[in-house]
Coordinates of C-alpha atoms in Angstrom, one line a residue:
M15 CA -17.1 -6.3 -2.8
S16 CA -15.2 -3.3 -4.1
P17 CA -11.4 -3.8 -4.3
L18 CA -11.0 -0.8 -2.1
K19 CA -12.8 -2.2 0.9
G20 CA -11.4 -4.4 3.7
L21 CA -7.7 -5.3 3.7
S22 CA -5.6 -4.4 0.7
A23 CA -2.4 -6.3 1.4
F24 CA 0.9 -4.8 0.0
P25 CA 3.8 -7.3 -0.3
I26 CA 7.4 -6.4 -1.3
T27 CA 8.4 -7.0 -4.8
P28 CA 11.5 -9.2 -4.4
A29 CA 14.2 -8.2 -7.0
D30 CA 17.9 -8.6 -7.4
A31 CA 20.5 -5.8 -7.3
A32 CA 19.9 -5.1 -11.0
G33 CA 16.2 -4.6 -10.4
R34 CA 15.1 -7.8 -12.0
V35 CA 12.0 -9.2 -10.3
D36 CA 12.3 -12.7 -8.7
T37 CA 9.0 -14.0 -9.9
V38 CA 9.3 -17.3 -8.1
A39 CA 9.6 -15.6 -4.7
Q40 CA 6.9 -13.1 -5.7
R41 CA 4.5 -16.0 -6.5
R42 CA 5.2 -17.5 -3.1
L43 CA 4.3 -14.2 -1.4
I44 CA 1.1 -13.8 -3.4
D45 CA 0.1 -17.4 -2.6
R46 CA 0.2 -16.5 1.1
L47 CA -2.1 -13.6 0.5
T48 CA -4.7 -15.5 -1.6
A49 CA -4.6 -18.4 0.9
A50 CA -5.4 -16.0 3.7
G51 CA -8.3 -14.5 1.8
V52 CA -7.3 -10.9 1.7
D53 CA -9.7 -8.5 0.0
S54 CA -7.2 -7.2 -2.6
I55 CA -3.5 -7.3 -3.3
G56 CA -1.6 -4.1 -3.5
L57 CA 1.1 -4.8 -6.1
L58 CA 3.9 -2.3 -6.8
G59 CA 3.2 0.1 -3.9
S60 CA 6.0 1.9 -2.1
T61 CA 6.8 -1.3 -0.2
G62 CA 6.7 -3.0 -3.6
I63 CA 9.5 -0.6 -4.9
Y64 CA 7.5 0.6 -7.9
M65 CA 9.7 3.6 -8.5
Y66 CA 12.8 1.5 -8.6
L67 CA 11.6 -0.8 -11.4
T68 CA 11.5 -0.4 -15.2
R69 CA 8.3 -0.6 -17.1
E70 CA 9.4 -4.1 -18.3
E71 CA 10.0 -5.3 -14.7
R72 CA 6.7 -3.9 -13.6
R73 CA 5.0 -5.9 -16.3
R74 CA 6.8 -9.0 -15.2
A75 CA 5.7 -8.4 -11.7
M76 CA 2.1 -7.9 -12.8
E77 CA 2.1 -11.0 -15.0
A78 CA 3.5 -13.2 -12.2
A79 CA 0.9 -11.8 -9.7
Q80 CA -2.0 -12.2 -12.1
E81 CA -1.1 -15.9 -12.6
Q82 CA -1.3 -16.5 -8.8
C83 CA -4.0 -14.1 -7.5
G84 CA -7.0 -16.0 -8.9
K85 CA -10.1 -13.9 -8.2
T86 CA -8.4 -11.6 -5.7
P87 CA -8.4 -8.1 -7.2
L88 CA -5.1 -6.4 -7.9
V89 CA -4.5 -2.7 -7.0
V90 CA -1.4 -1.7 -8.9
G91 CA 1.0 1.2 -8.4
V92 CA 1.2 3.3 -11.6
G93 CA 3.1 6.4 -10.5
A94 CA 5.7 8.0 -12.7
L95 CA 7.3 11.4 -13.1
R96 CA 5.6 12.2 -16.4
T97 CA 1.9 12.1 -17.0
G98 CA 2.2 10.2 -20.2
D99 CA 4.4 7.6 -18.6
A100 CA 1.9 7.1 -15.7
A101 CA -1.0 6.8 -18.2
R102 CA 1.0 4.1 -20.1
L103 CA 1.7 2.2 -16.9
A104 CA -2.0 2.4 -16.0
Q105 CA -2.8 1.1 -19.5
D106 CA -0.4 -1.8 -18.9
A107 CA -2.1 -2.5 -15.6
K108 CA -5.5 -2.5 -17.1
A109 CA -4.4 -4.8 -20.0
M110 CA -3.0 -7.3 -17.4
G111 CA -6.3 -7.4 -15.4
A112 CA -5.7 -4.9 -12.6
A113 CA -8.9 -3.7 -10.9
V114 CA -7.5 -0.3 -9.8
G115 CA -4.4 1.8 -10.3
L116 CA -2.8 3.5 -7.4
L117 CA -1.4 6.9 -8.4
S118 CA 0.9 9.2 -6.4
P119 CA 2.0 12.6 -7.5
V120 CA 5.7 11.8 -7.7
S121 CA 7.7 14.7 -9.0
Y122 CA 11.1 16.3 -9.0
A123 CA 9.7 19.9 -9.2
P124 CA 7.1 21.0 -6.6
L125 CA 3.6 20.6 -8.0
S126 CA 0.6 22.9 -7.6
Q127 CA -2.9 21.7 -6.6
D128 CA -4.1 22.4 -10.2
E129 CA -1.1 20.5 -11.7
V130 CA -1.9 17.4 -9.7
F131 CA -5.6 17.7 -10.6
E132 CA -4.7 17.7 -14.3
H133 CA -2.2 14.9 -13.8
F134 CA -4.7 12.6 -12.1
S135 CA -7.6 13.5 -14.5
A136 CA -5.4 12.8 -17.5
V137 CA -4.2 9.4 -16.3
A138 CA -7.8 8.3 -15.4
R139 CA -9.1 9.5 -18.8
E140 CA -6.3 8.2 -21.0
S141 CA -6.0 4.8 -19.3
G142 CA -9.6 3.9 -18.6
L143 CA -8.4 2.2 -15.4
P144 CA -10.1 3.2 -12.1
I145 CA -7.7 5.3 -10.1
C146 CA -7.1 5.5 -6.4
I147 CA -5.3 8.6 -5.1
Y148 CA -2.1 7.7 -3.2
D149 CA -1.5 10.5 -0.7
N150 CA 2.0 9.9 0.5
P151 CA 3.5 13.2 1.5
G152 CA 6.5 11.6 3.3
T153 CA 7.9 10.6 -0.1
T154 CA 6.2 13.0 -2.6
H155 CA 6.4 16.1 -0.5
F156 CA 3.0 17.1 -1.9
T157 CA 0.0 17.8 0.4
F158 CA -3.5 17.1 -0.9
M159 CA -5.7 19.9 0.3
P160 CA -9.3 18.9 1.1
E161 CA -10.6 21.0 -1.9
L162 CA -8.4 19.0 -4.3
V163 CA -9.5 15.6 -2.9
S164 CA -13.1 16.8 -3.2
R165 CA -12.6 17.9 -6.9
L166 CA -10.8 14.6 -7.8
S167 CA -13.5 12.5 -6.2
R168 CA -15.9 13.8 -8.8
V169 CA -13.6 13.1 -11.8
P170 CA -14.9 10.0 -13.7
G171 CA -12.7 7.1 -13.0
I172 CA -11.2 8.3 -9.7
V173 CA -12.7 6.0 -7.1
G174 CA -10.9 6.3 -3.8
I175 CA -8.0 7.6 -1.7
K176 CA -5.2 6.0 0.3
N177 CA -4.6 8.5 3.1
P178 CA -1.6 8.9 5.4
P179 CA -2.4 9.1 9.2
P180 CA -4.3 12.4 9.8
E181 CA -2.6 15.1 11.9
G182 CA -5.8 15.4 14.0
E183 CA -8.4 13.1 15.3
M184 CA -9.1 10.1 13.0
V185 CA -12.9 10.4 13.5
R186 CA -12.9 14.0 12.5
H187 CA -10.7 13.5 9.5
L188 CA -12.8 10.6 8.2
R189 CA -16.0 12.5 8.7
D190 CA -14.8 15.7 7.0
Q191 CA -13.4 13.8 4.0
R192 CA -16.5 11.7 3.7
S193 CA -18.7 14.8 3.7
G194 CA -16.6 16.5 1.1
T195 CA -16.3 13.7 -1.4
A196 CA -18.6 12.1 -3.9
D197 CA -21.0 9.3 -2.9
G198 CA -19.3 5.9 -3.1
F199 CA -15.8 7.3 -3.0
S200 CA -13.7 4.9 -1.0
I201 CA -11.7 6.3 1.9
G202 CA -8.8 4.2 3.4
Y203 CA -5.6 4.7 5.3
S204 CA -2.0 3.5 5.3
D205 CA 0.7 3.5 8.0
D206 CA -0.4 0.3 9.7
W207 CA -0.4 1.4 13.3
C208 CA -3.3 3.8 12.6
C209 CA -5.3 1.5 10.4
P210 CA -7.1 -0.7 12.9
T211 CA -8.4 2.5 14.5
A212 CA -9.5 3.8 11.1
L213 CA -11.4 0.7 10.4
M214 CA -13.1 0.7 13.8
V215 CA -14.4 4.2 13.2
G216 CA -15.7 3.5 9.7
A217 CA -12.9 3.7 7.1
D218 CA -13.4 1.6 4.0
C219 CA -10.0 0.1 3.5
W220 CA -6.7 -0.7 5.3
Y221 CA -3.8 -0.5 2.9
G222 CA -1.5 -2.8 4.8
V223 CA 2.2 -3.3 4.6
L224 CA 2.1 -5.9 7.4
G225 CA -1.0 -7.3 5.6
G226 CA 1.3 -8.2 2.7
T227 CA 3.7 -10.1 5.0
L228 CA 1.5 -11.4 7.9
P229 CA -1.9 -11.4 6.3
K230 CA -3.8 -13.7 8.7
V231 CA -3.6 -11.5 11.8
C232 CA -4.3 -8.3 9.7
L233 CA -7.3 -9.9 8.1
A234 CA -8.6 -11.0 11.5
I235 CA -8.4 -7.4 12.7
T236 CA -10.2 -6.2 9.6
R237 CA -13.0 -8.7 10.0
A238 CA -13.4 -7.9 13.6
A239 CA -13.7 -4.2 12.8
Q240 CA -16.1 -4.8 10.0
A241 CA -18.3 -6.9 12.4
E242 CA -18.1 -4.1 15.0
D243 CA -16.3 -6.4 17.4
L244 CA -14.2 -3.6 18.7
V245 CA -12.9 -5.6 21.7
E246 CA -11.4 -8.3 19.5
A247 CA -10.0 -5.8 17.0
Q248 CA -8.4 -3.8 19.8
R249 CA -7.0 -7.0 21.4
L250 CA -5.3 -8.0 18.2
D251 CA -4.0 -4.5 17.5
T252 CA -2.5 -4.3 21.0
A253 CA -0.7 -7.6 20.4
L254 CA 0.9 -6.1 17.3
A255 CA 2.1 -3.0 19.2
P256 CA 5.7 -4.3 19.2
V257 CA 5.6 -4.6 15.4
W258 CA 4.3 -1.1 15.1
G259 CA 7.2 0.0 17.2
L260 CA 9.6 -1.7 14.8
F261 CA 7.9 0.1 11.9
R262 CA 8.5 3.4 13.6
K263 CA 12.1 2.6 14.5
Y264 CA 13.3 1.0 11.3
T265 CA 10.6 2.0 8.8
S266 CA 7.9 -0.5 7.7
Q267 CA 9.7 -1.3 4.4
R268 CA 13.0 -2.3 6.0
T269 CA 11.2 -4.2 8.7
V270 CA 9.1 -6.3 6.4
Y271 CA 12.0 -7.2 4.2
E272 CA 13.7 -8.6 7.3
I273 CA 10.6 -10.4 8.5
I274 CA 10.3 -12.0 5.1
R275 CA 14.0 -13.1 5.3
Q276 CA 13.5 -14.5 8.8
L277 CA 10.4 -16.4 7.7
G278 CA 12.4 -18.0 4.8
L279 CA 10.2 -16.5 2.1
S280 CA 12.8 -14.5 0.2
D281 CA 16.4 -13.3 0.6
A282 CA 15.7 -10.1 -1.4
E283 CA 17.1 -6.8 0.0
P284 CA 15.6 -3.3 -0.5
P285 CA 16.9 -1.5 -3.7
R286 CA 20.0 0.6 -3.2
P287 CA 20.5 3.1 -1.9
I288 CA 18.1 1.8 0.7
L289 CA 20.0 -0.5 3.1
P290 CA 18.6 -3.4 5.1
V291 CA 18.2 -3.1 8.8
C292 CA 21.4 -3.2 10.9
E293 CA 22.4 -6.3 12.9
A294 CA 20.8 -4.9 16.1
G295 CA 17.6 -4.4 14.1
K296 CA 17.7 -7.9 12.9
Q297 CA 17.9 -9.1 16.5
D298 CA 15.1 -6.8 17.5
I299 CA 12.8 -8.1 14.8
A300 CA 13.6 -11.7 15.6
A301 CA 12.8 -11.1 19.3
V302 CA 9.5 -9.4 18.4
L303 CA 8.5 -12.3 16.1
R304 CA 9.3 -14.8 18.8
G305 CA 7.2 -12.8 21.3
L306 CA 4.0 -12.6 19.2
P307 CA 1.1 -14.8 20.3
A308 CA 1.0 -18.2 18.7
G309 CA 0.0 -18.2 15.1
M310 CA 0.5 -14.4 14.4
A311 CA 3.9 -14.7 12.8
K312 CA 2.5 -16.7 9.9

């Protein structure tokens, strides 16, 4: 199976206040994902604080993950401000066995559509690592126009896209993007609360933050959707509605850090200046975890 199909589970990257990765805790988190049988592991995504880590620490994180992931493919974040730096990070990821690089158009200065096309084309060409487009306008403040996605899908080595939730109807967005991109181009979505629906209407991949924390229930939804058991997929998605509410209220990143703390998997906090959830939020998260059906909070 392609690494950009099914559930790509994105864990946090536990690190101390100085940005040094806790590889023991990371291995523990990776073990949960491989034991659950996720389709790929999304290392160093936004939840995995890739932009807050040095190149050396990214390498340490990749090395620790590679030791634990077995045959589970790694999708590794390779974003950087400069094209040359992103290409070198992608080269590092390829050398350490990553299957795909996840590239976002991070920038201080606003970028044009042509500048992003050249940036992605250069990273794919110079690294030799298959690249997935990371469309994350909430952090990059860049909007991929349909024409740009179409052009990039035809660049050798650019193999898929991780979409944010569409502004319009999911079915229409997926249909339009599918018709405008190259054959075999993988189309997936992030922001977990929209992803079960995306899978149920034919998306290739769920890029899951909760999948990196509670992989079993997210994988169960994925498998139900792939089997076209929409009743079961919807039942499980509905059971997770309180978690999606936490994500909207406190952000997915802050919420999963606290879930991981409450499960005893790591005491890591988000990198400053990001603060952990407040005390009331911790209580909200604890109450939601207690209220989930048996077995889901594992």
